[in-house]
Coordinates of C-alpha atoms in Angstrom, one line a residue:
Chain A
M1 CA -38.6 1.4 -31.4
A2 CA -36.8 -1.9 -31.1
I3 CA -35.2 -1.4 -34.5
L4 CA -34.2 2.1 -33.4
I5 CA -32.6 0.8 -30.2
E6 CA -30.7 -1.8 -32.2
Q7 CA -29.4 0.8 -34.6
T8 CA -28.3 3.3 -32.0
R9 CA -26.8 1.3 -29.2
L10 CA -23.1 1.7 -28.6
L11 CA -22.1 -1.7 -27.2
T12 CA -22.9 -5.3 -27.6
L13 CA -22.4 -7.7 -24.7
S14 CA -21.1 -11.2 -25.0
T15 CA -22.3 -14.1 -23.0
I16 CA -19.4 -13.7 -20.6
D17 CA -20.4 -10.0 -20.1
V18 CA -24.0 -11.0 -19.3
L19 CA -22.7 -13.6 -16.8
V20 CA -20.5 -11.1 -15.1
I21 CA -23.5 -8.8 -14.6
A22 CA -25.8 -11.6 -13.5
I23 CA -23.3 -12.8 -10.8
Y24 CA -23.3 -9.3 -9.4
F25 CA -27.1 -9.3 -9.0
V26 CA -27.0 -12.7 -7.3
M27 CA -24.3 -11.5 -4.9
V28 CA -26.0 -8.3 -3.8
I29 CA -29.3 -10.1 -3.1
G30 CA -27.4 -12.9 -1.4
I31 CA -25.7 -10.3 0.9
G32 CA -29.2 -8.8 1.8
L33 CA -30.6 -12.3 2.6
Y34 CA -27.6 -13.2 4.7
L35 CA -27.7 -9.9 6.7
K36 CA -31.5 -10.1 7.5
K37 CA -30.9 -12.2 10.6
F38 CA -28.5 -9.5 12.0
T39 CA -31.1 -6.7 11.5
Q40 CA -33.5 -6.9 14.4
T41 CA -33.6 -3.6 16.2
G42 CA -34.1 0.0 15.1
D43 CA -30.4 0.8 15.6
D44 CA -29.5 -2.3 13.4
F45 CA -31.9 -1.3 10.6
F46 CA -31.4 2.5 10.6
L47 CA -27.8 2.9 11.9
A48 CA -26.3 -0.6 11.1
G49 CA -26.0 -1.2 14.8
R50 CA -23.5 1.7 15.2
E51 CA -20.8 -1.0 14.9
M52 CA -19.0 -0.2 11.6
S53 CA -15.2 0.1 11.5
A54 CA -13.8 3.4 10.2
W55 CA -12.8 1.7 6.9
I56 CA -16.2 0.3 6.1
A57 CA -18.0 3.6 7.2
G58 CA -15.5 5.6 5.2
L59 CA -15.8 3.6 2.0
S60 CA -19.6 3.5 2.3
F61 CA -19.5 7.3 2.8
V62 CA -17.8 7.8 -0.5
A63 CA -19.7 5.0 -2.4
A64 CA -23.1 6.4 -1.5
N65 CA -22.1 9.5 -3.5
L66 CA -20.4 7.7 -6.3
G67 CA -23.5 7.0 -8.4
S68 CA -23.4 6.0 -12.0
L69 CA -24.6 9.5 -13.0
E70 CA -21.7 10.8 -11.0
L71 CA -19.3 8.6 -13.1
M72 CA -20.9 9.3 -16.4
G73 CA -21.7 12.9 -15.8
W74 CA -18.3 14.0 -14.6
A75 CA -16.5 12.1 -17.3
A76 CA -18.7 14.0 -19.7
A77 CA -17.9 17.3 -17.9
A78 CA -14.2 16.5 -18.2
Y79 CA -14.6 16.2 -21.9
Q80 CA -16.5 19.4 -22.0
Y81 CA -14.6 21.6 -19.5
G82 CA -11.3 19.7 -19.2
I83 CA -9.6 19.3 -15.9
L84 CA -11.7 22.0 -14.3
A85 CA -14.2 19.3 -13.5
T86 CA -11.7 18.0 -11.0
H87 CA -12.6 20.9 -8.7
W88 CA -15.8 19.0 -7.8
Y89 CA -13.6 16.2 -6.4
W90 CA -10.8 18.2 -4.7
I91 CA -11.6 21.6 -3.4
G92 CA -15.3 20.8 -3.8
A93 CA -15.1 17.8 -1.5
I94 CA -11.9 17.2 0.5
P95 CA -11.8 20.2 2.8
A96 CA -15.5 19.7 3.7
M97 CA -14.9 16.0 4.4
L98 CA -11.9 16.8 6.6
F99 CA -14.0 19.4 8.4
L100 CA -16.8 16.9 9.0
G101 CA -14.3 14.5 10.6
I102 CA -12.3 16.9 12.7
V103 CA -14.9 19.5 13.8
M104 CA -18.5 18.4 13.2
M105 CA -18.5 14.7 13.8
P106 CA -18.1 14.8 17.6
F107 CA -21.4 16.8 17.9
Y108 CA -23.3 14.5 15.5
Y109 CA -21.9 11.5 17.2
I110 CA -22.2 12.3 20.9
S111 CA -25.6 13.9 20.6
K112 CA -26.7 10.3 19.6
T113 CA -28.9 11.7 16.9
H114 CA -30.3 9.3 14.3
S115 CA -30.2 12.0 11.5
V116 CA -29.3 15.5 10.6
P117 CA -32.9 16.7 11.1
G118 CA -32.7 14.9 14.4
Y119 CA -29.7 17.1 15.4
L120 CA -31.7 20.2 14.4
K121 CA -34.5 19.1 16.7
L122 CA -32.1 18.8 19.6
R123 CA -30.5 22.2 18.8
F124 CA -33.3 24.4 17.4
G125 CA -36.5 22.5 18.2
E126 CA -39.3 20.7 16.3
P127 CA -40.1 23.3 13.6
S128 CA -36.5 23.3 12.2
R129 CA -36.5 19.5 12.2
A130 CA -39.9 19.3 10.5
L131 CA -38.8 21.7 7.8
S132 CA -35.6 20.0 7.0
A133 CA -37.0 16.4 7.4
V134 CA -40.0 16.9 5.0
S135 CA -37.9 18.7 2.4
F136 CA -35.1 16.1 2.6
A137 CA -37.5 13.1 2.5
L138 CA -39.3 14.4 -0.6
M139 CA -36.3 15.5 -2.4
T140 CA -34.4 12.2 -1.7
V141 CA -37.1 10.0 -3.3
F142 CA -37.6 12.4 -6.2
M143 CA -33.9 12.6 -6.9
S144 CA -33.7 8.8 -6.6
G145 CA -36.4 8.5 -9.3
I146 CA -34.5 11.0 -11.6
N147 CA -31.3 9.0 -11.2
M148 CA -33.2 5.8 -11.9
Y149 CA -34.6 7.2 -15.1
S150 CA -31.3 8.6 -16.2
M151 CA -29.6 5.3 -15.6
A152 CA -32.3 3.4 -17.6
L153 CA -31.8 5.9 -20.4
V154 CA -28.1 5.3 -20.4
M155 CA -28.6 1.5 -20.5
K156 CA -31.0 2.0 -23.4
V157 CA -28.5 4.1 -25.4
I158 CA -25.4 2.1 -24.7
L159 CA -26.8 -1.5 -24.5
G160 CA -30.2 -1.2 -26.1
W161 CA -31.9 -2.5 -22.9
D162 CA -35.6 -1.8 -22.6
I163 CA -36.1 1.2 -20.3
N164 CA -38.8 -0.6 -18.2
F165 CA -36.6 -3.6 -17.7
S166 CA -33.7 -1.5 -16.4
I167 CA -35.9 0.5 -14.1
W168 CA -37.8 -2.4 -12.5
V169 CA -34.9 -4.9 -12.2
S170 CA -32.4 -2.5 -10.8
S171 CA -34.7 -0.7 -8.4
L172 CA -36.4 -3.9 -7.1
T173 CA -33.0 -5.4 -6.4
V174 CA -32.0 -2.3 -4.4
A175 CA -35.4 -2.5 -2.6
A176 CA -34.9 -6.1 -1.8
Y177 CA -31.5 -5.9 -0.2
V178 CA -32.3 -2.7 1.7
V179 CA -35.6 -4.0 3.0
L180 CA -33.9 -7.2 4.1
G181 CA -30.8 -5.8 5.8
G182 CA -31.5 -2.0 6.2
L183 CA -28.5 0.3 6.4
L184 CA -26.3 -2.7 7.3
S185 CA -27.0 -4.3 4.0
A186 CA -26.8 -1.0 2.1
I187 CA -23.4 -0.3 3.6
F188 CA -22.0 -3.8 3.0
N189 CA -23.2 -3.6 -0.6
E190 CA -21.8 -0.1 -1.0
V191 CA -18.3 -1.3 0.0
L192 CA -18.6 -4.2 -2.6
Q193 CA -19.9 -1.7 -5.2
F194 CA -17.0 0.7 -4.5
V195 CA -14.5 -2.1 -5.2
L196 CA -16.3 -3.0 -8.4
I197 CA -16.5 0.6 -9.6
W198 CA -12.7 0.9 -9.2
L199 CA -11.8 -2.4 -10.8
G200 CA -14.3 -1.9 -13.6
A201 CA -13.4 1.7 -14.5
I202 CA -9.7 2.1 -13.8
L203 CA -8.7 0.0 -16.9
I204 CA -9.8 2.8 -19.2
S205 CA -7.3 5.2 -17.6
I206 CA -4.5 2.6 -17.5
I207 CA -4.8 1.5 -21.2
G208 CA -5.6 5.1 -22.3
L209 CA -2.4 6.4 -20.8
I210 CA -0.4 3.6 -22.4
E211 CA -2.0 4.6 -25.7
T212 CA -1.1 8.3 -25.3
G213 CA 2.4 7.6 -23.9
G214 CA 1.6 8.9 -20.4
W215 CA 0.2 12.2 -19.0
E216 CA 2.5 14.4 -21.1
G217 CA 1.6 12.6 -24.3
M218 CA -2.1 13.0 -23.4
V219 CA -1.7 16.7 -22.8
Q220 CA 0.2 17.1 -26.1
R221 CA -2.5 15.3 -28.0
I222 CA -5.2 17.5 -26.4
H223 CA -3.4 20.6 -27.4
T224 CA -3.0 19.3 -31.0
N225 CA -6.7 18.3 -31.2
F226 CA -8.0 21.5 -29.6
P227 CA -5.6 24.3 -30.3
G228 CA -6.5 27.5 -28.4
G229 CA -8.5 25.7 -25.7
D230 CA -7.0 25.2 -22.2
Y231 CA -8.3 21.8 -20.9
T232 CA -5.4 20.9 -18.7
H233 CA -4.9 23.6 -16.1
L234 CA -6.9 23.7 -12.8
W235 CA -6.4 27.2 -11.6
S236 CA -4.4 29.3 -14.0
T237 CA -7.4 30.1 -16.2
L238 CA -9.8 31.1 -13.5
G239 CA -8.6 34.7 -13.2
T240 CA -11.5 35.9 -15.4
F241 CA -14.9 34.4 -16.5
T242 CA -13.8 34.4 -20.2
D243 CA -10.5 32.5 -20.0
N244 CA -12.0 29.1 -19.2
P245 CA -14.5 26.8 -20.9
M246 CA -16.7 26.8 -17.8
G247 CA -17.3 30.6 -17.7
I248 CA -16.5 30.8 -14.0
H249 CA -14.2 32.9 -11.8
W250 CA -12.0 31.5 -9.0
T251 CA -14.2 33.2 -6.4
G252 CA -17.1 31.1 -7.5
I253 CA -15.1 27.9 -7.3
V254 CA -13.6 28.7 -3.8
L255 CA -16.5 30.4 -2.1
G256 CA -19.5 28.9 -3.9
L257 CA -18.3 25.4 -4.6
G258 CA -15.4 24.9 -2.1
W259 CA -17.2 26.5 0.8
V260 CA -21.0 26.6 0.6
I261 CA -22.0 23.8 -1.8
S262 CA -19.3 21.4 -0.8
F263 CA -19.6 21.9 3.0
G264 CA -23.4 21.9 2.6
Y265 CA -23.5 18.6 0.9
W266 CA -20.7 16.7 2.7
T267 CA -21.5 17.9 6.2
T268 CA -25.3 18.2 6.3
D269 CA -26.7 15.9 3.6
F270 CA -28.0 13.0 5.6
L271 CA -27.5 10.6 2.6
V272 CA -23.8 10.7 3.3
V273 CA -23.7 11.6 7.0
Q274 CA -25.8 8.6 7.9
R275 CA -22.9 6.3 6.8
V276 CA -20.5 7.9 9.3
L277 CA -23.1 7.8 12.1
S278 CA -22.9 4.0 11.8
A279 CA -19.3 4.0 13.1
K280 CA -18.6 2.0 16.2
D281 CA -17.0 4.7 18.2
L282 CA -16.1 8.4 18.1
R283 CA -12.6 7.9 16.7
S284 CA -13.9 5.7 13.9
A285 CA -16.6 8.2 13.2
R286 CA -14.0 11.0 12.9
L287 CA -11.6 8.8 10.8
A288 CA -14.4 7.6 8.4
P289 CA -14.8 10.9 6.5
I290 CA -11.0 11.3 6.4
I291 CA -10.5 7.8 4.9
G292 CA -13.3 8.7 2.5
A293 CA -11.5 11.9 1.6
G294 CA -8.4 9.9 0.7
F295 CA -10.4 7.8 -1.7
K296 CA -12.4 10.7 -3.0
M297 CA -9.2 12.5 -4.0
C298 CA -8.3 9.5 -6.2
V299 CA -11.7 9.3 -8.0
P300 CA -10.6 11.8 -10.8
F301 CA -8.3 9.0 -12.0
I302 CA -11.3 6.9 -13.0
V303 CA -13.7 9.7 -13.9
I304 CA -11.8 12.8 -15.1
V305 CA -8.8 11.1 -16.8
P306 CA -11.1 9.1 -19.1
G307 CA -12.8 12.3 -20.2
L308 CA -9.4 13.9 -20.9
L309 CA -8.2 10.8 -22.7
A310 CA -11.3 11.0 -24.9
L311 CA -10.2 14.5 -25.8
A312 CA -6.8 13.1 -26.8
V313 CA -7.7 9.9 -28.6
L314 CA -11.3 9.8 -29.9
P315 CA -11.3 10.4 -33.7
T316 CA -14.6 12.3 -33.7
K317 CA -15.6 15.3 -31.6
L318 CA -18.4 14.8 -29.1
T319 CA -21.2 17.4 -28.9
G320 CA -24.1 18.4 -26.8
E321 CA -27.2 16.1 -26.6
A322 CA -29.3 18.1 -29.0
E323 CA -26.6 18.4 -31.7
A324 CA -25.8 14.7 -31.3
L325 CA -29.4 13.8 -31.9
A326 CA -29.7 16.0 -34.9
T327 CA -26.4 14.9 -36.5
G328 CA -26.5 11.2 -35.4
G329 CA -23.2 11.7 -33.6
H330 CA -22.2 11.0 -30.0
S331 CA -22.8 13.3 -27.1
F332 CA -20.5 14.2 -24.2
N333 CA -22.6 11.9 -21.9
E334 CA -21.4 8.9 -23.9
V335 CA -17.7 9.5 -23.1
L336 CA -17.4 6.6 -20.6
P337 CA -19.2 4.0 -22.7
L338 CA -17.3 5.0 -25.8
M339 CA -14.0 4.6 -23.9
L340 CA -15.2 1.2 -22.5
A341 CA -16.0 0.1 -26.1
R342 CA -12.6 1.3 -27.2
Y343 CA -10.4 -0.6 -24.8
C344 CA -12.5 -3.4 -23.2
G345 CA -13.0 -6.8 -24.8
P346 CA -15.3 -9.6 -23.6
G347 CA -15.5 -10.0 -19.8
L348 CA -13.9 -6.6 -19.2
L349 CA -16.8 -4.9 -20.9
G350 CA -19.2 -6.7 -18.5
L351 CA -17.0 -5.6 -15.6
G352 CA -17.2 -2.0 -16.8
I353 CA -21.0 -2.1 -17.2
T354 CA -21.3 -3.8 -13.8
A355 CA -19.3 -0.8 -12.4
L356 CA -21.9 1.6 -13.8
I357 CA -24.8 -0.5 -12.5
A358 CA -23.0 -0.8 -9.1
G359 CA -22.7 3.0 -9.0
F360 CA -26.4 3.4 -9.7
M361 CA -27.3 0.9 -7.0
S362 CA -25.0 2.4 -4.3
G363 CA -26.5 5.9 -5.0
M364 CA -30.1 4.6 -4.9
A365 CA -29.6 2.5 -1.8
G366 CA -28.1 5.6 -0.2
N367 CA -31.2 7.6 -1.1
V368 CA -33.8 5.0 0.1
S369 CA -32.0 4.1 3.3
A370 CA -31.7 7.8 4.3
F371 CA -35.3 8.3 3.3
A372 CA -36.4 5.4 5.5
T373 CA -34.6 6.8 8.5
V374 CA -35.8 10.4 8.1
W375 CA -39.4 9.3 7.4
T376 CA -39.5 6.9 10.3
Y377 CA -37.7 8.9 13.0
D378 CA -38.2 12.5 12.0
I379 CA -41.6 12.5 10.5
Y380 CA -43.6 9.4 11.5
R381 CA -42.3 9.1 15.1
A382 CA -42.1 12.9 15.6
L383 CA -45.4 13.9 14.1
I384 CA -47.7 10.9 13.7
K385 CA -47.0 8.1 16.2
R386 CA -44.8 8.9 19.2
D387 CA -45.4 5.8 21.3
G388 CA -44.6 3.0 18.9
T389 CA -42.4 0.1 19.9
D390 CA -38.9 -0.5 18.4
D391 CA -40.3 -3.4 16.3
H392 CA -43.0 -1.1 15.0
Y393 CA -40.5 1.4 13.8
V394 CA -38.3 -1.2 12.2
S395 CA -41.4 -2.5 10.4
M396 CA -42.2 1.0 9.3
G397 CA -38.6 1.4 8.1
R398 CA -39.0 -1.7 5.9
W399 CA -42.4 -0.6 4.5
C400 CA -41.3 2.9 3.7
T401 CA -38.2 1.6 2.0
I402 CA -40.6 -0.2 -0.4
L403 CA -42.7 3.0 -0.5
G404 CA -39.6 5.1 -1.3
V405 CA -38.6 2.8 -4.2
L406 CA -42.2 2.9 -5.6
V407 CA -42.3 6.7 -5.4
S408 CA -38.9 6.8 -7.1
I409 CA -40.2 4.5 -9.8
G410 CA -43.3 6.8 -10.2
T411 CA -41.0 9.8 -10.4
A412 CA -38.9 8.0 -13.1
Y413 CA -42.1 7.5 -15.2
L414 CA -43.2 11.0 -14.6
V415 CA -39.9 12.3 -15.9
M416 CA -40.2 10.0 -18.9
Q417 CA -43.5 11.9 -19.8
F418 CA -42.4 15.4 -18.8
A419 CA -38.6 15.7 -19.1
S420 CA -38.6 19.3 -17.8
I421 CA -39.6 18.0 -14.3
M422 CA -36.0 16.8 -14.0
D423 CA -34.7 20.3 -14.1
Y424 CA -37.2 21.5 -11.5
V425 CA -36.6 18.7 -9.0
Q426 CA -32.8 19.0 -9.4
A427 CA -33.1 22.7 -8.7
L428 CA -35.4 22.0 -5.7
F429 CA -32.8 19.8 -4.1
S430 CA -30.2 22.5 -4.5
F431 CA -32.4 25.0 -2.7
F432 CA -32.0 23.3 0.7
I433 CA -28.4 22.4 0.9
A434 CA -26.7 25.8 1.2
P435 CA -29.1 27.3 3.8
L436 CA -29.1 24.0 5.8
F437 CA -25.3 24.2 6.1
G438 CA -25.7 27.8 7.4
T439 CA -28.2 26.6 10.0
V440 CA -26.2 23.5 11.1
I441 CA -22.8 25.3 11.3
L442 CA -24.1 28.2 13.3
G443 CA -26.0 25.7 15.6
M444 CA -22.8 23.8 16.2
L445 CA -20.3 26.6 16.6
W446 CA -22.2 29.5 18.0
K447 CA -24.0 29.1 21.3
R448 CA -25.9 32.4 20.9
A449 CA -27.9 31.0 18.0
T450 CA -31.5 30.5 19.1
P451 CA -34.3 28.3 17.9
A452 CA -36.2 31.2 16.3
G453 CA -33.0 32.3 14.5
G454 CA -32.2 28.8 13.3
F455 CA -35.7 28.2 11.9
W456 CA -36.3 31.5 10.2
G457 CA -32.7 31.6 8.9
L458 CA -33.2 28.2 7.3
L459 CA -36.6 29.2 5.8
T460 CA -35.5 32.6 4.6
G461 CA -32.3 31.2 3.0
T462 CA -34.3 28.5 1.2
L463 CA -36.9 31.0 0.0
A464 CA -34.2 33.3 -1.2
S465 CA -32.6 30.5 -3.2
I466 CA -35.9 29.7 -4.8
A467 CA -36.5 33.4 -5.6
M468 CA -33.1 33.7 -7.3
W469 CA -33.6 30.6 -9.3
A470 CA -37.1 31.7 -10.4
A471 CA -35.7 35.2 -11.3
V472 CA -33.1 33.7 -13.6
K473 CA -35.7 31.3 -15.2
A474 CA -37.9 34.3 -15.9
D475 CA -35.2 36.6 -17.2
P476 CA -31.7 35.0 -17.9
G477 CA -30.3 38.6 -17.8
V478 CA -30.6 38.5 -14.0
L479 CA -27.7 36.0 -13.9
K480 CA -25.2 38.8 -14.3
Y481 CA -26.4 40.4 -11.0
I482 CA -26.4 37.1 -9.1
A483 CA -22.9 36.0 -10.4
V484 CA -21.6 39.6 -10.4
S485 CA -20.5 39.4 -14.0
P486 CA -22.1 39.7 -17.5
H487 CA -19.8 36.8 -18.7
A488 CA -21.0 34.2 -16.2
K489 CA -22.4 30.9 -17.6
D490 CA -24.9 28.4 -16.2
M491 CA -22.4 26.6 -14.0
A492 CA -21.6 29.9 -12.2
E493 CA -25.2 30.4 -11.3
N494 CA -25.4 27.5 -8.9
M495 CA -22.2 28.6 -7.2
Y496 CA -23.3 32.2 -6.6
R497 CA -26.9 31.3 -5.8
A498 CA -25.7 28.9 -3.1
L499 CA -23.3 31.6 -1.7
W500 CA -26.0 34.3 -1.5
S501 CA -28.6 32.0 0.0
W502 CA -26.1 30.8 2.6
L503 CA -25.2 34.4 3.5
I504 CA -28.9 35.3 3.8
C505 CA -29.5 32.3 6.1
V506 CA -26.6 33.3 8.3
F507 CA -27.6 37.0 8.3
V508 CA -31.2 36.3 9.3
T509 CA -30.1 33.7 11.9
V510 CA -27.6 36.1 13.5
I511 CA -30.0 39.0 13.6
L512 CA -33.0 37.0 15.0
S513 CA -30.8 35.3 17.5
Y514 CA -29.7 38.6 19.0
M515 CA -33.4 39.7 19.0
T516 CA -34.5 36.6 20.9
K517 CA -33.6 35.1 24.3
A518 CA -30.5 33.0 24.5
Q519 CA -30.7 29.4 25.6
P520 CA -29.1 28.4 28.8
E521 CA -25.8 26.7 28.3
S522 CA -26.9 23.6 30.2
E523 CA -29.4 22.9 27.3
L524 CA -26.6 23.0 24.8
N525 CA -24.3 20.4 26.3
G526 CA -23.3 17.8 23.6
L527 CA -24.6 20.0 20.8
V528 CA -22.5 23.2 20.6
Y529 CA -18.8 24.0 20.6
G530 CA -17.8 25.7 23.8
C531 CA -20.7 24.1 25.8
T532 CA -19.6 20.5 25.3
V533 CA -16.9 18.6 27.0
L534 CA -15.7 16.2 24.3
P535 CA -14.9 12.7 25.6
K536 CA -11.2 12.0 26.0
E537 CA -10.0 9.5 23.5
D538 CA -7.8 6.6 24.6
W539 CA -4.1 7.1 23.9
V540 CA -3.3 5.9 20.4
P541 CA -0.1 6.4 18.3
T542 CA 0.1 9.4 16.1
Y543 CA -0.5 7.5 12.9
K544 CA -3.9 6.3 14.2
R545 CA -5.2 9.8 15.0
P546 CA -7.8 11.5 12.8
M547 CA -5.9 14.9 12.9
F548 CA -2.7 13.3 11.6
W549 CA -4.4 11.8 8.6
A550 CA -6.4 14.9 8.0
I551 CA -3.1 16.9 7.7
V552 CA -1.6 14.2 5.4
I553 CA -4.6 14.4 3.1
A554 CA -4.6 18.2 3.1
V555 CA -0.9 18.3 2.2
I556 CA -1.4 15.8 -0.7
L557 CA -4.4 17.9 -1.9
V558 CA -2.3 21.0 -2.0
I559 CA 0.5 19.2 -3.9
L560 CA -1.9 17.8 -6.4
N561 CA -3.4 21.2 -7.1
I562 CA 0.0 22.7 -7.6
L563 CA 1.0 19.9 -10.0
V564 CA -1.8 20.7 -12.4
W565 CA -2.1 24.4 -11.5
Chain B
M1 CA -13.1 -7.0 10.2
S2 CA -16.6 -8.3 10.8
H3 CA -18.4 -5.9 13.1
R4 CA -20.4 -8.5 15.0
K5 CA -19.6 -11.9 16.4
G6 CA -20.5 -14.7 13.9
M7 CA -21.0 -12.3 11.0
I8 CA -19.0 -13.0 7.8
P9 CA -17.0 -10.0 6.9
I10 CA -17.8 -8.1 3.7
W11 CA -14.3 -8.6 2.5
F12 CA -15.0 -12.3 2.2
F13 CA -18.0 -11.7 -0.1
I14 CA -15.7 -9.3 -2.1
G15 CA -13.1 -12.0 -2.3
I16 CA -15.6 -14.6 -3.6
L17 CA -16.9 -12.2 -6.2
L18 CA -13.5 -11.2 -7.5
L19 CA -12.5 -14.9 -7.7
A20 CA -15.5 -15.6 -9.9
Y21 CA -14.8 -12.6 -12.0
G22 CA -11.1 -13.5 -12.3
V23 CA -12.0 -17.0 -13.6
L24 CA -14.5 -15.6 -16.2
I25 CA -12.3 -12.7 -17.4
L26 CA -9.1 -14.7 -17.5
G27 CA -11.0 -17.4 -19.4
A28 CA -12.4 -14.9 -21.9
G29 CA -8.9 -13.3 -22.2
I30 CA -7.3 -16.7 -23.1
F31 CA -10.1 -17.5 -25.5
D32 CA -9.6 -14.1 -27.1
Y33 CA -5.8 -14.7 -27.4
M34 CA -6.3 -18.0 -29.1
N35 CA -9.2 -16.8 -31.3
P36 CA -8.6 -13.1 -32.1
A37 CA -11.7 -11.1 -32.7
A38 CA -12.4 -9.8 -36.2
H39 CA -12.7 -6.2 -34.9
P40 CA -10.3 -6.1 -31.9
V41 CA -10.4 -3.3 -29.3
V42 CA -7.6 -0.7 -29.3
L43 CA -4.3 -2.1 -27.9
S44 CA -5.8 -5.6 -27.9
E45 CA -2.2 -6.8 -28.3
L46 CA -1.8 -6.0 -24.5
H47 CA -4.2 -8.8 -23.7
A48 CA -5.7 -6.8 -20.9
G49 CA -8.3 -9.5 -20.2
I50 CA -5.5 -12.0 -19.3
W51 CA -3.6 -9.8 -16.8
W52 CA -6.7 -8.2 -15.4
G53 CA -8.2 -11.7 -14.9
I54 CA -5.0 -12.8 -13.1
L55 CA -5.1 -9.7 -10.9
L56 CA -8.7 -10.4 -10.0
L57 CA -7.9 -14.0 -9.2
A58 CA -5.0 -13.0 -7.0
L59 CA -7.0 -10.3 -5.1
G60 CA -10.0 -12.5 -4.8
G61 CA -8.0 -15.5 -3.6
W62 CA -6.2 -13.4 -1.0
Y63 CA -9.4 -11.8 0.4
T64 CA -11.2 -15.2 0.4
L65 CA -8.5 -16.9 2.4
K66 CA -7.7 -14.0 4.7
F67 CA -11.4 -13.4 5.6
K68 CA -12.8 -16.8 5.3
P69 CA -15.4 -17.6 8.1
T70 CA -13.9 -19.6 11.0
K71 CA -15.6 -21.5 13.7
E72 CA -15.4 -19.5 16.9

């Protein structure tokens, strides 16, 4: 096996590169050790003391999502599908982030909830919280394990590192700094990791564009290398399922991705929402996702552009994983390491690899800190021990951070033995996002929604999503009914399954709410639009207001879409 | 930018890290310039290591000075 690894690895690190990586590990552990003394209470450990500035909360909000698989995966998708992959960063993220900041954040923030399941408890009662908390906690640690395994696999392929070494060193480092400093430490490190990801990855795009003679030169080369394929238009090929490499229609992108999946993830997934809840005041909490949106809009420059550049400059064509294994070639997933190897010499290569490791750690720290909060507050305190002291819950938070990491490691080894588990767990995670968004958005914006409607809507939407997934697994022909086209491909399935499960959740919630007794408005104060008097903000100049920046970001988003229409 | 009295801001840690990286990458870039590799990377004539190292040094130096801990 060692010989195989030596033969197949893509990159060789110099001493300087190893030193760059080692310094990074020392720094993140050092930050955790330093912050331990500032992490004494439950609010410190689980919500970083609710004292973060808008910038720190906003950067952490984006970094928690910017895992290494996100970097590697979407660079690969850009090679495979072209610029269409940008939809996951623009329409598939920005409107939802702006909506979170402008519309939803006030309710999350002033309800003083610790988590999204905690909000459901306040709005719809204990059953809704229990359902969402248990599903979220389980899926978070499982997903963390899958990401850990995938990252270790990447390190094995590109650097020849032993898979056990990668798993244990990186996950124990994350465990150490999160146990020491809780969310505070996770957030501090995420900001550091965000800076490193940019400084390590942006060089590929800069040097690549110099090599191709700029954007126009890159597009020209792609057309020459792949005649007949359209890899450089964002919307103009989405009129039919057959005109684009993704096999998707614009309705799937706008309604499935841009509405349900994106809004579900960015506004209700506690992994990211937790970062914003740490903000020091309501204005910071509203600004944080908007600042995050500004940075998110730029991420395609370090993720999508390298994939497009690879289409333009790599001498060999990349293929799917199976074909690459059979032919000894390179797969789509190796785009980013291949481009790193193409442009980065000693030192810069170490910085690029550090960016990938930083991405992995920020994603994993996001998972385990969110797991620790939901387990401690929404499962342990709600269902097991209601009368513990604050110290007891902080201690529980530290222990379940370790437990979360160990379960993640266990999942990583399970996936190593049974690769198909990865597909199942990833699918499981997607089951909850769309219906949860339906439940939360109705809960916040519609005062007539009742606890019974909320709970049964969430449960029915989730079960419907599972049923559709199982039906396509059993008979792939069913996809044409779910995606409403015989030409739909795999990517379209997720979009339309999410859309249907959201609609079913909303439908059931509305019907059951009308069949059950409405809650008095006095119980909905601070939770629902129309029943809540939002606190008046102090007067600030226009350029410091969340709405002003949301409009600026929205206008830039529209312009960018038109530029590559 | 630190969120609590007495706490060193994250930007200071970032500054220190970038300074260290700047030194290492600039050093490697200069070494590479004086001893060109047998199999250089594409566009090695741009000496990306040198100017990226300088950029990291400048950024790191600025953050370190701007956010250095002070006695309150």
